[in-house]
Amino acid sequence: MNIKKLLLLFFLLMIFGIDISIAKSYFPGQWSFMLSGNFVMNYGISTSMQGTLDEFYKEFETNYENSKYPFAEGDVYSSNFGGQLAYRFPESPLSLYFNLTGTYFHTPKYSFFKGTERVVLLVGSFTPGIEYCFGEYEDLWNVFGRFGLCFSNIGGSVYYLSRKIDINYSLRVGFEIEAGGRFNIPGIPVSVELMSNYTNANLLLKDYTNPDRVPPQLLNERNLNDGEGENFKSKTIDIISLKLGFRLWL
């Protein structure tokens, strides 16, 4: 009796397993929409992004300038969120996509004598690009690579002596490279994606303008100043991110 039950259980599991293995993903059309993002898994790569807060304020207190962004320390908070609209070409491994993403860096620090010191950088990007999918879209798993041209609006703020100094938002042009994997949930038009993204946000249109004041004169705003200045080299704003996404096929 026990042997018969075991055989029946094995038979049912085998049928269920075969059913799962041959299940195909359900794609009602060529269009899809994805929401993706992360908390804290964003890292500045270039030397320009690897400064410390103490280094930043030491320069800032001299002439309201900085040679690096202070995002190398462990207490930096970051997040990345975005949406993607994509169209996959019929009978082709290629897709066209359009991304809207925002990446946020925030370095909090408190000083008893100076009040709150904080540097905020926000990179908002619109990115048209191309995806290449390895394997069939209907397979349970896909591997893909993406390349896009980024049009970014970059700015932020610096809190100095408990005062907020705005860093004016500026248009920059760059690129992104992304690679990842996709799990297509059988039977429903939903996919889960895990991807690694590298973005160089300011490859083109870098600029520099001298601040119109120097400490101890009060300053209300300053340009991004990522271009080459009299005493500063140009700065690269680049980010590597690990993101999780959920895609709905339309």
mmCIF file of C-alpha atoms in Angstrom:
data_model
loop_
_atom_site.group_PDB
_atom_site.id
_atom_site.type_symbol
_atom_site.label_atom_id
_atom_site.label_comp_id
_atom_site.label_asym_id
_atom_site.label_seq_id
_atom_site.Cartn_x
_atom_site.Cartn_y
_atom_site.Cartn_z
ATOM 1 C CA MET A 1 0.000 0.000 0.000
ATOM 2 C CA ASN A 2 2.759 2.410 0.882
ATOM 3 C CA ILE A 3 4.592 1.529 -2.331
ATOM 4 C CA LYS A 4 1.468 2.293 -4.381
ATOM 5 C CA LYS A 5 1.108 5.682 -2.700
ATOM 6 C CA LEU A 6 4.735 6.499 -3.360
ATOM 7 C CA LEU A 7 4.379 5.504 -7.007
ATOM 8 C CA LEU A 8 1.252 7.646 -7.339
ATOM 9 C CA LEU A 9 2.992 10.607 -5.719
ATOM 10 C CA PHE A 10 5.998 10.175 -7.992
ATOM 11 C CA PHE A 11 3.705 9.987 -11.044
ATOM 12 C CA LEU A 12 1.870 13.183 -10.069
ATOM 13 C CA LEU A 13 5.096 15.056 -9.381
ATOM 14 C CA MET A 14 6.477 13.932 -12.733
ATOM 15 C CA ILE A 15 3.385 15.208 -14.554
ATOM 16 C CA PHE A 16 3.487 18.500 -12.644
ATOM 17 C CA GLY A 17 7.206 18.874 -13.332
ATOM 18 C CA ILE A 18 6.748 18.275 -17.053
ATOM 19 C CA ASP A 19 3.929 20.807 -17.112
ATOM 20 C CA ILE A 20 6.159 23.457 -15.513
ATOM 21 C CA SER A 21 9.087 22.717 -17.798
ATOM 22 C CA ILE A 22 7.123 23.099 -21.041
ATOM 23 C CA ALA A 23 5.083 26.126 -19.929
ATOM 24 C CA LYS A 24 5.680 29.096 -22.201
ATOM 25 C CA SER A 25 5.678 32.726 -21.251
ATOM 26 C CA TYR A 26 2.623 34.682 -22.295
ATOM 27 C CA PHE A 27 3.283 37.801 -24.377
ATOM 28 C CA PRO A 28 0.087 39.432 -25.687
ATOM 29 C CA GLY A 29 1.955 42.005 -27.805
ATOM 30 C CA GLN A 30 5.251 43.607 -28.742
ATOM 31 C CA TRP A 31 5.130 46.418 -26.169
ATOM 32 C CA SER A 32 6.105 46.212 -22.516
ATOM 33 C CA PHE A 33 6.493 48.493 -19.506
ATOM 34 C CA MET A 34 8.937 48.028 -16.636
ATOM 35 C CA LEU A 35 9.421 49.624 -13.232
ATOM 36 C CA SER A 36 12.882 49.200 -11.733
ATOM 37 C CA GLY A 37 15.059 50.553 -8.957
ATOM 38 C CA ASN A 38 17.098 49.985 -5.835
ATOM 39 C CA PHE A 39 18.091 51.371 -2.472
ATOM 40 C CA VAL A 40 21.787 52.051 -1.728
ATOM 41 C CA MET A 41 23.191 49.913 -4.584
ATOM 42 C CA ASN A 42 24.593 52.880 -6.550
ATOM 43 C CA TYR A 43 28.287 53.670 -6.587
ATOM 44 C CA GLY A 44 30.357 56.446 -8.106
ATOM 45 C CA ILE A 45 33.179 54.927 -10.151
ATOM 46 C CA SER A 46 35.449 57.730 -11.348
ATOM 47 C CA THR A 47 38.004 59.521 -9.196
ATOM 48 C CA SER A 48 35.701 62.546 -9.345
ATOM 49 C CA MET A 49 33.005 60.616 -7.445
ATOM 50 C CA GLN A 50 35.351 59.183 -4.803
ATOM 51 C CA GLY A 51 35.890 62.146 -2.483
ATOM 52 C CA THR A 52 35.072 62.425 1.211
ATOM 53 C CA LEU A 53 32.878 64.966 2.956
ATOM 54 C CA ASP A 54 35.831 66.424 4.863
ATOM 55 C CA GLU A 55 37.761 66.927 1.612
ATOM 56 C CA PHE A 56 34.712 68.489 0.008
ATOM 57 C CA TYR A 57 34.129 71.076 2.739
ATOM 58 C CA LYS A 58 37.821 71.905 3.038
ATOM 59 C CA GLU A 59 37.755 73.078 -0.587
ATOM 60 C CA PHE A 60 34.255 74.523 -0.360
ATOM 61 C CA GLU A 61 35.182 76.758 2.576
ATOM 62 C CA THR A 62 37.945 78.307 0.464
ATOM 63 C CA ASN A 63 36.150 79.291 -2.748
ATOM 64 C CA TYR A 64 32.772 77.505 -2.922
ATOM 65 C CA GLU A 65 34.309 74.937 -5.280
ATOM 66 C CA ASN A 66 35.073 71.213 -5.231
ATOM 67 C CA SER A 67 37.370 68.919 -7.186
ATOM 68 C CA LYS A 68 35.496 65.743 -6.156
ATOM 69 C CA TYR A 69 32.019 64.678 -5.125
ATOM 70 C CA PRO A 70 31.898 63.197 -1.583
ATOM 71 C CA PHE A 71 30.382 59.795 -2.304
ATOM 72 C CA ALA A 72 33.164 57.420 -1.229
ATOM 73 C CA GLU A 73 32.148 57.179 2.431
ATOM 74 C CA GLY A 74 30.147 54.348 3.940
ATOM 75 C CA ASP A 75 27.241 56.455 5.232
ATOM 76 C CA VAL A 76 26.268 57.732 1.772
ATOM 77 C CA TYR A 77 22.593 57.110 0.988
ATOM 78 C CA SER A 78 21.572 56.503 -2.609
ATOM 79 C CA SER A 79 18.562 55.307 -4.546
ATOM 80 C CA ASN A 80 17.566 54.743 -8.152
ATOM 81 C CA PHE A 81 14.079 54.475 -9.609
ATOM 82 C CA GLY A 82 12.749 54.541 -13.133
ATOM 83 C CA GLY A 83 10.339 53.365 -15.777
ATOM 84 C CA GLN A 84 10.941 51.874 -19.197
ATOM 85 C CA LEU A 85 8.710 51.579 -22.265
ATOM 86 C CA ALA A 86 10.011 49.037 -24.775
ATOM 87 C CA TYR A 87 9.051 47.642 -28.174
ATOM 88 C CA ARG A 88 10.460 44.302 -29.324
ATOM 89 C CA PHE A 89 10.689 43.822 -33.074
ATOM 90 C CA PRO A 90 8.871 40.711 -34.390
ATOM 91 C CA GLU A 91 11.116 37.713 -35.108
ATOM 92 C CA SER A 92 14.151 39.688 -33.955
ATOM 93 C CA PRO A 93 16.421 39.734 -30.878
ATOM 94 C CA LEU A 94 16.341 43.543 -30.906
ATOM 95 C CA SER A 95 14.122 45.883 -28.902
ATOM 96 C CA LEU A 96 13.849 49.650 -28.779
ATOM 97 C CA TYR A 97 13.451 51.183 -25.321
ATOM 98 C CA PHE A 98 12.917 54.540 -23.631
ATOM 99 C CA ASN A 99 13.980 55.045 -20.010
ATOM 100 C CA LEU A 100 13.120 57.723 -17.472
ATOM 101 C CA THR A 101 15.340 57.322 -14.401
ATOM 102 C CA GLY A 102 16.434 59.265 -11.361
ATOM 103 C CA THR A 103 19.514 58.562 -9.225
ATOM 104 C CA TYR A 104 19.868 60.278 -5.866
ATOM 105 C CA PHE A 105 22.974 60.652 -3.670
ATOM 106 C CA HIS A 106 22.829 62.082 -0.164
ATOM 107 C CA THR A 107 25.688 62.485 2.339
ATOM 108 C CA PRO A 108 24.411 63.430 5.812
ATOM 109 C CA LYS A 109 26.742 64.569 8.552
ATOM 110 C CA TYR A 110 26.196 66.588 11.700
ATOM 111 C CA SER A 111 28.687 68.974 13.266
ATOM 112 C CA PHE A 112 27.925 70.581 16.653
ATOM 113 C CA PHE A 113 29.675 73.815 15.673
ATOM 114 C CA LYS A 114 28.600 74.035 12.024
ATOM 115 C CA GLY A 115 25.159 72.476 12.148
ATOM 116 C CA THR A 116 24.084 70.016 9.495
ATOM 117 C CA GLU A 117 26.512 69.444 6.623
ATOM 118 C CA ARG A 118 24.986 67.671 3.656
ATOM 119 C CA VAL A 119 25.616 67.283 -0.064
ATOM 120 C CA VAL A 120 22.834 66.180 -2.416
ATOM 121 C CA LEU A 121 23.253 65.186 -6.071
ATOM 122 C CA LEU A 122 20.359 64.212 -8.342
ATOM 123 C CA VAL A 123 20.765 62.823 -11.857
ATOM 124 C CA GLY A 124 17.526 62.653 -13.845
ATOM 125 C CA SER A 125 17.876 60.997 -17.248
ATOM 126 C CA PHE A 126 15.888 60.304 -20.407
ATOM 127 C CA THR A 127 17.503 57.460 -22.335
ATOM 128 C CA PRO A 128 16.522 56.023 -25.717
ATOM 129 C CA GLY A 129 18.388 52.826 -26.525
ATOM 130 C CA ILE A 130 18.604 49.347 -28.032
ATOM 131 C CA GLU A 131 18.369 45.948 -26.310
ATOM 132 C CA TYR A 132 19.757 42.688 -27.674
ATOM 133 C CA CYS A 133 18.217 39.511 -26.246
ATOM 134 C CA PHE A 134 20.163 36.236 -26.249
ATOM 135 C CA GLY A 135 17.776 33.334 -26.780
ATOM 136 C CA GLU A 136 14.061 33.313 -27.536
ATOM 137 C CA TYR A 137 11.784 35.808 -25.802
ATOM 138 C CA GLU A 138 9.371 32.991 -24.946
ATOM 139 C CA ASP A 139 12.025 31.028 -23.041
ATOM 140 C CA LEU A 140 11.816 30.847 -19.284
ATOM 141 C CA TRP A 141 15.139 32.689 -18.966
ATOM 142 C CA ASN A 142 16.683 35.427 -21.113
ATOM 143 C CA VAL A 143 20.025 37.192 -20.994
ATOM 144 C CA PHE A 144 20.202 40.677 -22.485
ATOM 145 C CA GLY A 145 22.468 43.641 -23.109
ATOM 146 C CA ARG A 146 21.463 47.274 -23.576
ATOM 147 C CA PHE A 147 23.076 50.463 -24.830
ATOM 148 C CA GLY A 148 21.484 53.907 -24.670
ATOM 149 C CA LEU A 149 22.176 57.608 -25.124
ATOM 150 C CA CYS A 150 21.462 59.579 -21.922
ATOM 151 C CA PHE A 151 20.124 63.115 -21.763
ATOM 152 C CA SER A 152 20.532 64.064 -18.112
ATOM 153 C CA ASN A 153 19.525 66.987 -15.934
ATOM 154 C CA ILE A 154 22.050 67.133 -13.081
ATOM 155 C CA GLY A 155 21.946 69.331 -9.994
ATOM 156 C CA GLY A 156 21.584 69.303 -6.244
ATOM 157 C CA SER A 157 22.406 71.287 -3.133
ATOM 158 C CA VAL A 158 25.074 71.858 -0.497
ATOM 159 C CA TYR A 159 24.216 72.613 3.144
ATOM 160 C CA TYR A 160 26.994 74.791 4.545
ATOM 161 C CA LEU A 161 26.855 76.484 7.971
ATOM 162 C CA SER A 162 23.192 75.401 8.152
ATOM 163 C CA ARG A 163 22.445 77.266 4.902
ATOM 164 C CA LYS A 164 21.298 75.694 1.672
ATOM 165 C CA ILE A 165 23.277 76.524 -1.474
ATOM 166 C CA ASP A 166 21.600 75.342 -4.665
ATOM 167 C CA ILE A 167 23.621 73.631 -7.385
ATOM 168 C CA ASN A 168 21.802 74.696 -10.539
ATOM 169 C CA TYR A 169 20.477 71.906 -12.756
ATOM 170 C CA SER A 170 22.316 71.549 -16.055
ATOM 171 C CA LEU A 171 21.758 69.477 -19.201
ATOM 172 C CA ARG A 172 24.423 66.895 -19.975
ATOM 173 C CA VAL A 173 24.728 64.111 -22.571
ATOM 174 C CA GLY A 174 26.215 60.691 -21.876
ATOM 175 C CA PHE A 175 25.555 56.971 -22.306
ATOM 176 C CA GLU A 176 24.534 53.831 -20.446
ATOM 177 C CA ILE A 177 25.554 50.175 -20.762
ATOM 178 C CA GLU A 178 23.410 47.529 -19.101
ATOM 179 C CA ALA A 179 23.506 43.745 -18.831
ATOM 180 C CA GLY A 180 21.215 41.393 -16.999
ATOM 181 C CA GLY A 181 18.923 38.410 -16.868
ATOM 182 C CA ARG A 182 15.160 38.050 -17.234
ATOM 183 C CA PHE A 183 12.849 35.433 -15.730
ATOM 184 C CA ASN A 184 9.568 35.128 -17.646
ATOM 185 C CA ILE A 185 6.861 33.880 -15.296
ATOM 186 C CA PRO A 186 5.004 31.041 -17.076
ATOM 187 C CA GLY A 187 1.404 31.682 -18.040
ATOM 188 C CA ILE A 188 1.231 35.399 -17.215
ATOM 189 C CA PRO A 189 2.614 38.471 -19.050
ATOM 190 C CA VAL A 190 5.057 39.414 -16.279
ATOM 191 C CA SER A 191 8.853 39.185 -16.143
ATOM 192 C CA VAL A 192 11.369 39.805 -13.369
ATOM 193 C CA GLU A 193 14.722 41.337 -14.300
ATOM 194 C CA LEU A 194 18.009 41.730 -12.456
ATOM 195 C CA MET A 195 20.480 44.055 -14.148
ATOM 196 C CA SER A 196 23.775 45.847 -13.696
ATOM 197 C CA ASN A 197 23.978 49.345 -15.187
ATOM 198 C CA TYR A 198 26.885 51.682 -15.885
ATOM 199 C CA THR A 199 26.000 55.299 -16.702
ATOM 200 C CA ASN A 200 28.353 58.096 -17.691
ATOM 201 C CA ALA A 201 25.985 61.033 -17.295
ATOM 202 C CA ASN A 202 28.151 63.965 -18.391
ATOM 203 C CA LEU A 203 30.363 62.855 -21.254
ATOM 204 C CA LEU A 204 29.358 65.939 -23.278
ATOM 205 C CA LEU A 205 28.382 69.580 -22.549
ATOM 206 C CA LYS A 206 30.533 69.986 -19.421
ATOM 207 C CA ASP A 207 30.863 73.607 -18.330
ATOM 208 C CA TYR A 208 32.491 75.804 -15.726
ATOM 209 C CA THR A 209 31.581 79.235 -14.332
ATOM 210 C CA ASN A 210 33.392 80.888 -11.443
ATOM 211 C CA PRO A 211 31.143 81.439 -8.400
ATOM 212 C CA ASP A 212 30.355 85.144 -8.090
ATOM 213 C CA ARG A 213 31.328 85.175 -4.394
ATOM 214 C CA VAL A 214 33.908 83.676 -2.061
ATOM 215 C CA PRO A 215 33.653 82.897 1.668
ATOM 216 C CA PRO A 216 32.812 84.533 4.021
ATOM 217 C CA GLN A 217 30.421 86.232 1.565
ATOM 218 C CA LEU A 218 27.109 84.380 1.426
ATOM 219 C CA LEU A 219 26.317 82.383 -1.708
ATOM 220 C CA ASN A 220 22.800 81.276 -2.664
ATOM 221 C CA GLU A 221 23.490 79.241 -5.784
ATOM 222 C CA ARG A 222 26.256 77.906 -7.984
ATOM 223 C CA ASN A 223 26.519 76.099 -11.313
ATOM 224 C CA LEU A 224 27.321 72.395 -11.551
ATOM 225 C CA ASN A 225 30.881 73.255 -12.649
ATOM 226 C CA ASP A 226 31.882 69.823 -13.941
ATOM 227 C CA GLY A 227 34.050 71.317 -16.689
ATOM 228 C CA GLU A 228 37.675 72.340 -16.438
ATOM 229 C CA GLY A 229 38.299 75.467 -14.356
ATOM 230 C CA GLU A 230 41.295 77.578 -13.497
ATOM 231 C CA ASN A 231 42.268 75.372 -10.552
ATOM 232 C CA PHE A 232 40.171 72.261 -11.219
ATOM 233 C CA LYS A 233 40.135 69.438 -13.742
ATOM 234 C CA SER A 234 36.891 68.396 -15.393
ATOM 235 C CA LYS A 235 34.810 65.909 -13.405
ATOM 236 C CA THR A 236 33.139 62.708 -14.562
ATOM 237 C CA ILE A 237 29.745 61.894 -13.058
ATOM 238 C CA ASP A 238 29.419 58.152 -13.578
ATOM 239 C CA ILE A 239 27.487 55.554 -11.629
ATOM 240 C CA ILE A 240 27.256 51.774 -11.497
ATOM 241 C CA SER A 241 23.943 50.399 -10.192
ATOM 242 C CA LEU A 242 22.433 47.007 -9.442
ATOM 243 C CA LYS A 243 18.681 47.111 -10.108
ATOM 244 C CA LEU A 244 15.620 44.899 -9.804
ATOM 245 C CA GLY A 245 12.783 45.342 -12.289
ATOM 246 C CA PHE A 246 9.258 44.063 -12.938
ATOM 247 C CA ARG A 247 8.057 44.083 -16.556
ATOM 248 C CA LEU A 248 4.464 43.886 -17.801
ATOM 249 C CA TRP A 249 3.980 42.770 -21.398
ATOM 250 C CA LEU A 250 1.173 44.676 -23.103
#
